[in-house]
mmCIF file of C-alpha atoms and ligand atoms in Angstrom:
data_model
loop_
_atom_site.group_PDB
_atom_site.id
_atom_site.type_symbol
_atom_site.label_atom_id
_atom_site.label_comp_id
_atom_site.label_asym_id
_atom_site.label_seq_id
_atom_site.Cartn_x
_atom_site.Cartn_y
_atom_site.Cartn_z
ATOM 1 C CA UNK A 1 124.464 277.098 -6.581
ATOM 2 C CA UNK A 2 124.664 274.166 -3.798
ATOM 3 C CA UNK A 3 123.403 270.642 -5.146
ATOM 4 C CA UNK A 4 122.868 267.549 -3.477
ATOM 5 C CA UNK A 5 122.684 264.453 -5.763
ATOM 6 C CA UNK A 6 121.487 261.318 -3.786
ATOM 7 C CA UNK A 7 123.545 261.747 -0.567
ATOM 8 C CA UNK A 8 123.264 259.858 2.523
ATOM 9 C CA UNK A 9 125.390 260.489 5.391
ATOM 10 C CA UNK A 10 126.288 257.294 8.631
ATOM 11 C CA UNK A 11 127.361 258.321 11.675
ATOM 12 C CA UNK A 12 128.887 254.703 12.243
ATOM 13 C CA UNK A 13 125.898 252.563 11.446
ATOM 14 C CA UNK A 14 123.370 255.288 11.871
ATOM 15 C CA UNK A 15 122.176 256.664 8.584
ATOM 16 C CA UNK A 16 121.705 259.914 9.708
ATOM 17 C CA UNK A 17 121.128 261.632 5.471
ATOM 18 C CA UNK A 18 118.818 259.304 3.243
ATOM 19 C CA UNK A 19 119.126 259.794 -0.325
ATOM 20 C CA UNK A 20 119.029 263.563 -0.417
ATOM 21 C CA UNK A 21 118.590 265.468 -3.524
ATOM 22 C CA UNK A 22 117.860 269.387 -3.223
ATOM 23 C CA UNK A 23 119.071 272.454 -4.729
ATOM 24 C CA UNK A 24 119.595 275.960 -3.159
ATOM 25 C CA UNK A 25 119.475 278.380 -5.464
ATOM 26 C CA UNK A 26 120.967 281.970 -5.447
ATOM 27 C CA UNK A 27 119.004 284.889 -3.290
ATOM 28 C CA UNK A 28 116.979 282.222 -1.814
ATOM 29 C CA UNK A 29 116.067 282.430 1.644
ATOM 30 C CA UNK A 30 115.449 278.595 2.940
ATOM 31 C CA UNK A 31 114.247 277.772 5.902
ATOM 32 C CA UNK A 32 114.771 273.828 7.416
ATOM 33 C CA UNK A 33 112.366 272.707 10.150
ATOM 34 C CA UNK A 34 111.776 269.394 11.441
ATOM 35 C CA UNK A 35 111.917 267.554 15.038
ATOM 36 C CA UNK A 36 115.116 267.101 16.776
ATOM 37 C CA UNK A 37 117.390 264.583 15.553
ATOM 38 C CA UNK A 38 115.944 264.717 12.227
ATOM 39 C CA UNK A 39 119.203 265.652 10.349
ATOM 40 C CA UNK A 40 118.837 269.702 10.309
ATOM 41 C CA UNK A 41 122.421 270.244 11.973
ATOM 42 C CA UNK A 42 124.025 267.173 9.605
ATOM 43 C CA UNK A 43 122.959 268.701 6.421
ATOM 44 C CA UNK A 44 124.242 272.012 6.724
ATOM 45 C CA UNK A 45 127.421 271.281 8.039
ATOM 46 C CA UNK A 46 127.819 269.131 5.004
ATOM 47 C CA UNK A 47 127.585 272.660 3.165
ATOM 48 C CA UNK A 48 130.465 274.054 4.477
ATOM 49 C CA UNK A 49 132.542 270.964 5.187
ATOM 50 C CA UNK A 50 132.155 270.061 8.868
ATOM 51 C CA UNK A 51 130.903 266.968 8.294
ATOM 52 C CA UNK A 52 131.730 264.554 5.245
ATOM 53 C CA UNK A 53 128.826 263.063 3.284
ATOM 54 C CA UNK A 54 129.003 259.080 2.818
ATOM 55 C CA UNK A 55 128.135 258.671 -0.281
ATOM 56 C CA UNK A 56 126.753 260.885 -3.101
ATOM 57 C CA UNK A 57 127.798 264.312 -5.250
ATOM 58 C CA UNK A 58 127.358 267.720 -2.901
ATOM 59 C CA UNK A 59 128.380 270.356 -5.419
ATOM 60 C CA UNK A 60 128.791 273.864 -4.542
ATOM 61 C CA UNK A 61 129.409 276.283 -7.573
ATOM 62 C CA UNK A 62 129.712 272.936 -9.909
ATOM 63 C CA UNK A 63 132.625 271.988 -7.794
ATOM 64 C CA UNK A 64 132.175 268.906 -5.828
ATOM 65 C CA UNK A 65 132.916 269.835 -1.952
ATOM 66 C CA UNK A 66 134.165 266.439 -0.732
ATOM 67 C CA UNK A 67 136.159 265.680 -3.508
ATOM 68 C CA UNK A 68 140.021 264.896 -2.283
ATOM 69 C CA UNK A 69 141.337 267.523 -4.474
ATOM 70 C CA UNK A 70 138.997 270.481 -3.947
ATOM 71 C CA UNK A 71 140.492 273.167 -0.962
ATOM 72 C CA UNK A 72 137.735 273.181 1.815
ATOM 73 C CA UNK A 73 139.381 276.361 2.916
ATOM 74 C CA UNK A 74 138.478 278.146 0.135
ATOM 75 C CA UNK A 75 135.005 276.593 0.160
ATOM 76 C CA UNK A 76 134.350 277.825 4.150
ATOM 77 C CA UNK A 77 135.150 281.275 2.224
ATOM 78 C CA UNK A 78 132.241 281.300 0.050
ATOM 79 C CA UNK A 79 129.758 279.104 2.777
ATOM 80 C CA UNK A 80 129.653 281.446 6.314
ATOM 81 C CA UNK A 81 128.187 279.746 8.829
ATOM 82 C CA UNK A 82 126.578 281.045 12.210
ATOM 83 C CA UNK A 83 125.676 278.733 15.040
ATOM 84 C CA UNK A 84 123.905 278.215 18.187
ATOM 85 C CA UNK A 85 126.329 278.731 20.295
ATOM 86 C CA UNK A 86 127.880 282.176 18.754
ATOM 87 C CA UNK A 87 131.794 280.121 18.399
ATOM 88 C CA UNK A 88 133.349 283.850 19.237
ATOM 89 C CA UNK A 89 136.732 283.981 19.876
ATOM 90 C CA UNK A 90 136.579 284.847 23.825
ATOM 91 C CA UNK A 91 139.841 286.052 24.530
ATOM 92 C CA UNK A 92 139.347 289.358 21.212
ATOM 93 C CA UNK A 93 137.352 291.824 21.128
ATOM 94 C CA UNK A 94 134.448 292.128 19.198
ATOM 95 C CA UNK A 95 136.178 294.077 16.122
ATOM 96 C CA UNK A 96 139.228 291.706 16.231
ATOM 97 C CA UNK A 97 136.394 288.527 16.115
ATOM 98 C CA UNK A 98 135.692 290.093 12.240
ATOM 99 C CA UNK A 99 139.007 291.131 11.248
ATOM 100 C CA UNK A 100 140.821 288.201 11.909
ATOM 101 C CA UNK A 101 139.494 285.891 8.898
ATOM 102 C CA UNK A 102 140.133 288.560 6.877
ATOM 103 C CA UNK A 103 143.147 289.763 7.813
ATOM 104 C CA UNK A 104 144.765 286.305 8.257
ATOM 105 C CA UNK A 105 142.723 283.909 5.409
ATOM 106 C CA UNK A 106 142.102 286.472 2.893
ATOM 107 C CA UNK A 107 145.440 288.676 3.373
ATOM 108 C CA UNK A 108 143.397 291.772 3.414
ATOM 109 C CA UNK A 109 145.243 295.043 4.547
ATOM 110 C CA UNK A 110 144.541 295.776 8.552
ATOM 111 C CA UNK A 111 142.927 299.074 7.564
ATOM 112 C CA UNK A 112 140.993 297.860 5.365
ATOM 113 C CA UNK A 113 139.768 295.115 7.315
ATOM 114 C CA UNK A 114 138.798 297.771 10.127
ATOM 115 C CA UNK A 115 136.366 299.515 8.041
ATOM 116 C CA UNK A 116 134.917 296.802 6.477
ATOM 117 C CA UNK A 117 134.313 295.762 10.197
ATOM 118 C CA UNK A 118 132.769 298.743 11.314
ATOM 119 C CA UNK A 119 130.840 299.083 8.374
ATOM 120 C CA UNK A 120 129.469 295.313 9.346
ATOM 121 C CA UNK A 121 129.146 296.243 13.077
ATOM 122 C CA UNK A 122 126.743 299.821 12.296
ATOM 123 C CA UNK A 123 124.764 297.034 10.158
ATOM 124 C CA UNK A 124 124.420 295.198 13.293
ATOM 125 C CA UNK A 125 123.938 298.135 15.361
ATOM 126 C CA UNK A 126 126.982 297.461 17.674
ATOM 127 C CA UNK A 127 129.198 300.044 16.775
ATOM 128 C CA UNK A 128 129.633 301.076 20.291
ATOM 129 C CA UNK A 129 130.346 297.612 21.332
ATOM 130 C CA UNK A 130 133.454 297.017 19.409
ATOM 131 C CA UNK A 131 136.063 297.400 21.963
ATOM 132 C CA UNK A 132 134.499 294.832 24.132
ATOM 133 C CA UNK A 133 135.031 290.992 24.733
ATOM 134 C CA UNK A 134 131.813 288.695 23.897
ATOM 135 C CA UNK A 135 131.193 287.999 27.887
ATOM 136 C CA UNK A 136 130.280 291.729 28.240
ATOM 137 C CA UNK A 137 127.681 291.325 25.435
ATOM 138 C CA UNK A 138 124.024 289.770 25.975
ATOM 139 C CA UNK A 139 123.153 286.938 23.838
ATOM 140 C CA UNK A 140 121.473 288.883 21.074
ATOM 141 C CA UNK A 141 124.605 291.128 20.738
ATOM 142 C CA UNK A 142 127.117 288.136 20.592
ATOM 143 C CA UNK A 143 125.217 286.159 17.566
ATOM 144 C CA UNK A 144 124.810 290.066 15.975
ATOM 145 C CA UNK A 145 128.354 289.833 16.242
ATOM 146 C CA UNK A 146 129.058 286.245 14.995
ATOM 147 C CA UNK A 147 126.595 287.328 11.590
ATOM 148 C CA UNK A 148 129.221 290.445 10.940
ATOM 149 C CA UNK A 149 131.947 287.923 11.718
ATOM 150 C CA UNK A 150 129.970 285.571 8.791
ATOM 151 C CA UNK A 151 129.515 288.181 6.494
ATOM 152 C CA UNK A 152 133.216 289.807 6.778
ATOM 153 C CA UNK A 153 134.380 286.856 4.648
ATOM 154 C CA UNK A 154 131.679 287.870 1.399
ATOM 155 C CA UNK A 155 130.342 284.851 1.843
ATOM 156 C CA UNK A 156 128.165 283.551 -1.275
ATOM 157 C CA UNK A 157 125.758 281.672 1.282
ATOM 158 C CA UNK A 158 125.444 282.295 4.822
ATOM 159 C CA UNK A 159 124.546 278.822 7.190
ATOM 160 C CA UNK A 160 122.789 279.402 10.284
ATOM 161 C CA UNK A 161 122.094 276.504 12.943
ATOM 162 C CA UNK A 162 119.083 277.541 15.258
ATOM 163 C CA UNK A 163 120.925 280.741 15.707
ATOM 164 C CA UNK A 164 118.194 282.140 18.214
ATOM 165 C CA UNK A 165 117.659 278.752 20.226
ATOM 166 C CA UNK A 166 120.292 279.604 23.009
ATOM 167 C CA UNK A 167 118.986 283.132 23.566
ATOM 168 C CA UNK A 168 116.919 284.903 25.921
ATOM 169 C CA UNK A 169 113.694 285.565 24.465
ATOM 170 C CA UNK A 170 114.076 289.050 24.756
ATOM 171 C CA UNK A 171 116.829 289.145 22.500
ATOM 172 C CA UNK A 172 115.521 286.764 19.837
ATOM 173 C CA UNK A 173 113.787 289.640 18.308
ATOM 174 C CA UNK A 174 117.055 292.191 17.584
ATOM 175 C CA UNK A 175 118.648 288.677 15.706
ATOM 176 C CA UNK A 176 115.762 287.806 13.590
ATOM 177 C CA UNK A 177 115.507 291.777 12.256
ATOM 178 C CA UNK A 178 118.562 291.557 10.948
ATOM 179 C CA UNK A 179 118.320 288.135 9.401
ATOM 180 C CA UNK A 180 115.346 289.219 7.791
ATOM 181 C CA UNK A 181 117.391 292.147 6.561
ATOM 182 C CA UNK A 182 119.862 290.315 5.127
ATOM 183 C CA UNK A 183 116.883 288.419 3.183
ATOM 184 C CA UNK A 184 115.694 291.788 1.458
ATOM 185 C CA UNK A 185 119.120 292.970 0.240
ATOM 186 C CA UNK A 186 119.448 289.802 -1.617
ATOM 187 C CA UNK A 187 121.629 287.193 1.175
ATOM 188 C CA UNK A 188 121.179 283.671 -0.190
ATOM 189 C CA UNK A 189 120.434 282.086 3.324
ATOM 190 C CA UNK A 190 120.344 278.282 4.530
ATOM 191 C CA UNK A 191 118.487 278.629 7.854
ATOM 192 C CA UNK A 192 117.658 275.779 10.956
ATOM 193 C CA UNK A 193 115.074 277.307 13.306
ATOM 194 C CA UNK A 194 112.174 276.820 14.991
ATOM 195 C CA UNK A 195 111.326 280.215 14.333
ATOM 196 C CA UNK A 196 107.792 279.838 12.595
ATOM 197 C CA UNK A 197 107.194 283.099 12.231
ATOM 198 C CA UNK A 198 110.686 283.598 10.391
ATOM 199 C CA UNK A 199 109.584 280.776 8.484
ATOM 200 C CA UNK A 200 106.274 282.119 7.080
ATOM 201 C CA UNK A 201 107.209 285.855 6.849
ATOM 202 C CA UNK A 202 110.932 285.824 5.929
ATOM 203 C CA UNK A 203 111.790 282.550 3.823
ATOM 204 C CA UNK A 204 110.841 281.560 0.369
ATOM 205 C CA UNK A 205 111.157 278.152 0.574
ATOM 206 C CA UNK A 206 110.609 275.421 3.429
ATOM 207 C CA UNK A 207 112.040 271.870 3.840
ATOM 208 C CA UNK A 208 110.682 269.889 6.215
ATOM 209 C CA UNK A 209 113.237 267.213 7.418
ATOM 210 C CA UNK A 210 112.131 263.737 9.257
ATOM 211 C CA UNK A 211 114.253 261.141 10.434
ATOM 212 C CA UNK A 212 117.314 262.162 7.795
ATOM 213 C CA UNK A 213 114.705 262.759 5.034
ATOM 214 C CA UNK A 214 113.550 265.684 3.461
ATOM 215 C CA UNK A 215 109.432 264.934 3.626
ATOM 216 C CA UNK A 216 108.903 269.078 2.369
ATOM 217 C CA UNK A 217 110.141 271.280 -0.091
ATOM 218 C CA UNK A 218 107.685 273.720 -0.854
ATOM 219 C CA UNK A 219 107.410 277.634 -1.677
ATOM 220 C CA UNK A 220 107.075 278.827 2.107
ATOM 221 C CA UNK A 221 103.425 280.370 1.589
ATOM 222 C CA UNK A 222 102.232 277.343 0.216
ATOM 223 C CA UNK A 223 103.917 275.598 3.312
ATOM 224 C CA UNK A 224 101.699 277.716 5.650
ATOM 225 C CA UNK A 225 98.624 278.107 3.907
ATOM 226 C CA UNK A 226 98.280 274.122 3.810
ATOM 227 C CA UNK A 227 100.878 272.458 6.049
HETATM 228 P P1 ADP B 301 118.895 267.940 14.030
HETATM 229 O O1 ADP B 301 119.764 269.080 13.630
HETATM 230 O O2 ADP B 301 117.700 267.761 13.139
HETATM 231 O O3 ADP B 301 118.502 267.975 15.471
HETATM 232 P P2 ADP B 301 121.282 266.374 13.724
HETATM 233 O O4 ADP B 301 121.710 266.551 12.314
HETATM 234 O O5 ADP B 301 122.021 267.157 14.768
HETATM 235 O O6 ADP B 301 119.712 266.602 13.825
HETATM 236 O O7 ADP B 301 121.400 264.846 14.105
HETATM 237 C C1 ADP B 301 120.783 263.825 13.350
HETATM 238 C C2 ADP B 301 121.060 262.509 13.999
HETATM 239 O O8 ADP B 301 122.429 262.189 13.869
HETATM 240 C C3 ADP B 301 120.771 262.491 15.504
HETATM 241 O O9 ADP B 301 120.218 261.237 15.808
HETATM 242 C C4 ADP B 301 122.140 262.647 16.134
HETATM 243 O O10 ADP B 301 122.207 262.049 17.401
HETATM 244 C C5 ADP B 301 123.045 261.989 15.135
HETATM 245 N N1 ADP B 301 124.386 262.594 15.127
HETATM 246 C C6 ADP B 301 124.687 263.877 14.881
HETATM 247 N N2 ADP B 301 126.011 264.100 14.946
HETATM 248 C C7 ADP B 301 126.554 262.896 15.243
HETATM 249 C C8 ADP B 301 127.888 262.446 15.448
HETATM 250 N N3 ADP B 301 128.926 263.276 15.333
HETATM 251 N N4 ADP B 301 128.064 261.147 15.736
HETATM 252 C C9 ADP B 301 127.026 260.292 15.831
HETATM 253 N N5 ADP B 301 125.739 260.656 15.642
HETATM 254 C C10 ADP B 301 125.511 261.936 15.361
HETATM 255 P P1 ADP B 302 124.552 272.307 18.453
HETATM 256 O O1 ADP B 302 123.079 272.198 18.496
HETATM 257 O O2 ADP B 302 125.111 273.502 19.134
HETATM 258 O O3 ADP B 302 125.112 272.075 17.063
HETATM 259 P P2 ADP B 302 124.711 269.562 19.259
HETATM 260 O O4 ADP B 302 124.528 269.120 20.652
HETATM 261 O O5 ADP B 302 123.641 269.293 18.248
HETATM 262 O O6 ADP B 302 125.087 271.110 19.337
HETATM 263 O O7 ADP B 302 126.039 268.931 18.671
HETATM 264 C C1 ADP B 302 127.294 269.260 19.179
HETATM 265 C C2 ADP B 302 128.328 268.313 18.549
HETATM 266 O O8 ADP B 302 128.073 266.980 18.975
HETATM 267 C C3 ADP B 302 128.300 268.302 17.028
HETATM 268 O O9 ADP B 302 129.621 268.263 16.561
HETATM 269 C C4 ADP B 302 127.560 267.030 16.682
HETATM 270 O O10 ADP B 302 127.989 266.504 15.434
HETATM 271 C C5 ADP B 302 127.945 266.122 17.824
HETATM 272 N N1 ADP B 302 126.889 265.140 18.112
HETATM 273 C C6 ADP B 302 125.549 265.339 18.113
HETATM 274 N N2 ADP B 302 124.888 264.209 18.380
HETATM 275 C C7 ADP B 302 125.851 263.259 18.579
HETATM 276 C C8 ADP B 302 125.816 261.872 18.889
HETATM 277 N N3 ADP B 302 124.676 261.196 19.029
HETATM 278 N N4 ADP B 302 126.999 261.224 19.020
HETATM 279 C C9 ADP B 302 128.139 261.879 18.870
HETATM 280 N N5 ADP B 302 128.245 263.182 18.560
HETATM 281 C C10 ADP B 302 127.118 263.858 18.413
#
């Protein structure tokens, strides 16, 4: 479903994406490791059109993502995206930080957008939380609420950038159940981490990146048996 055909990616002069060619398939759950600076964080925000690839073909549903003519808004529909940093909107509360893509981008109906929020946020366990702002939540709770706020849009492939690197370790834990939730019901998943333990029990399929090439790209349990 998302195809790279020999991209590279410059920051300037600094080839950041050599020659990449990989395929994410549907239901997968991938997992991207690799040292800092290695091009983790570049290639996924190619996926949903954060950053433009250089050269190359980066289809997504056979339509080709950084052609001129193709809408990147309704490509960051399909492609959610949850990062380090949660990116909550500080100033609503945690049921208006779901509702408002879909109320505003995909014209749903207010009440309709509610429930399907609520519904999300007893996923999440954070029912009771939705009246709040994301500076009353802990860590854990705000990137709970930032994977509702990903999956309110139906995403067909959720992105996630080292989503547990900025928490506490206590609250790593509550994040990675229900990422590895999502993995069971089906959730075709993209996923930078240094989680190894993610990695081997959660993920199909490992990539290892190294200075902007992919070096891996093996069945996870053949990663981890013989790295
Ligand atoms: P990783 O996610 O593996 O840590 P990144 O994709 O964030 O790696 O970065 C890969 C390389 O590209 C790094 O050397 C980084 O400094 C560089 N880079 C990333 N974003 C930019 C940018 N906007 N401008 C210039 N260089 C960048
Ligand atoms: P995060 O890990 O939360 O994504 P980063 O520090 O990796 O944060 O990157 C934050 C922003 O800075 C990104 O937009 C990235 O593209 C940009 N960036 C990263 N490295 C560089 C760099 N060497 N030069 C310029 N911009 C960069």
């Amino acid at each position: 479903m998302i195809e790279f055909k020999n991209v590279n990616k410059y920051y300037g002069s600094f080839h950041a994406l050599k020659n990449i060619n990989v395929r994410f398939n549907q239901g997968e759950v991938t997992v991207i490791l690799g040292p800092s600076g290695s091009g983790k964080s570049t290639l996924i925000r190619c996926i949903n059109g954060l950053e433009e690839i250089s050269e190359g073909e980066l289809l997504i549903e056979g339509v080709n993502i950084h052609d001129k003519n193709t809408n990147i808004n309704l490509i960051r529909q399909e492609v959610g995206m949850v990062f380090q940093h949660f990116n909550l909107y500080p100033h609503k509360t945690v049921l208006e930080n779901i509702t408002l893509a879909p109320i505003f981008k995909l014209k749903k109906n207010k009440t309709e957008a509610i429930e399907q929020a609520e519904k999300l946020l007893e996923k999440v366990q954070l029912l009771d939380k939705k009246d709040m702002y994301p500076n009353q939540l802990s860590g854990g709770q705000k990137q709970r609420v930032a994977i509702a706020r990903g999956l309110a849009m139906n995403p067909k492939v959720l992105l996630f950038d080292e989503p547990t690197s900025a928490l506490d370790p206590e609250t790593i834990g509550e994040v990675l159940k229900v990422m590895s939730d999502l993995a069971k019901e089906g959730m075709t998943m993209i996923v930078v981490t240094h989680e190894m333990g993610f990695a081997r029990e959660v993920s199909d399929r490992t990539l290892f990146m190294s200075d902007g090439e992919i070096l891996e790209d093996r069945p996870s349990e053949s990663f981890f048996l013989d790295p």
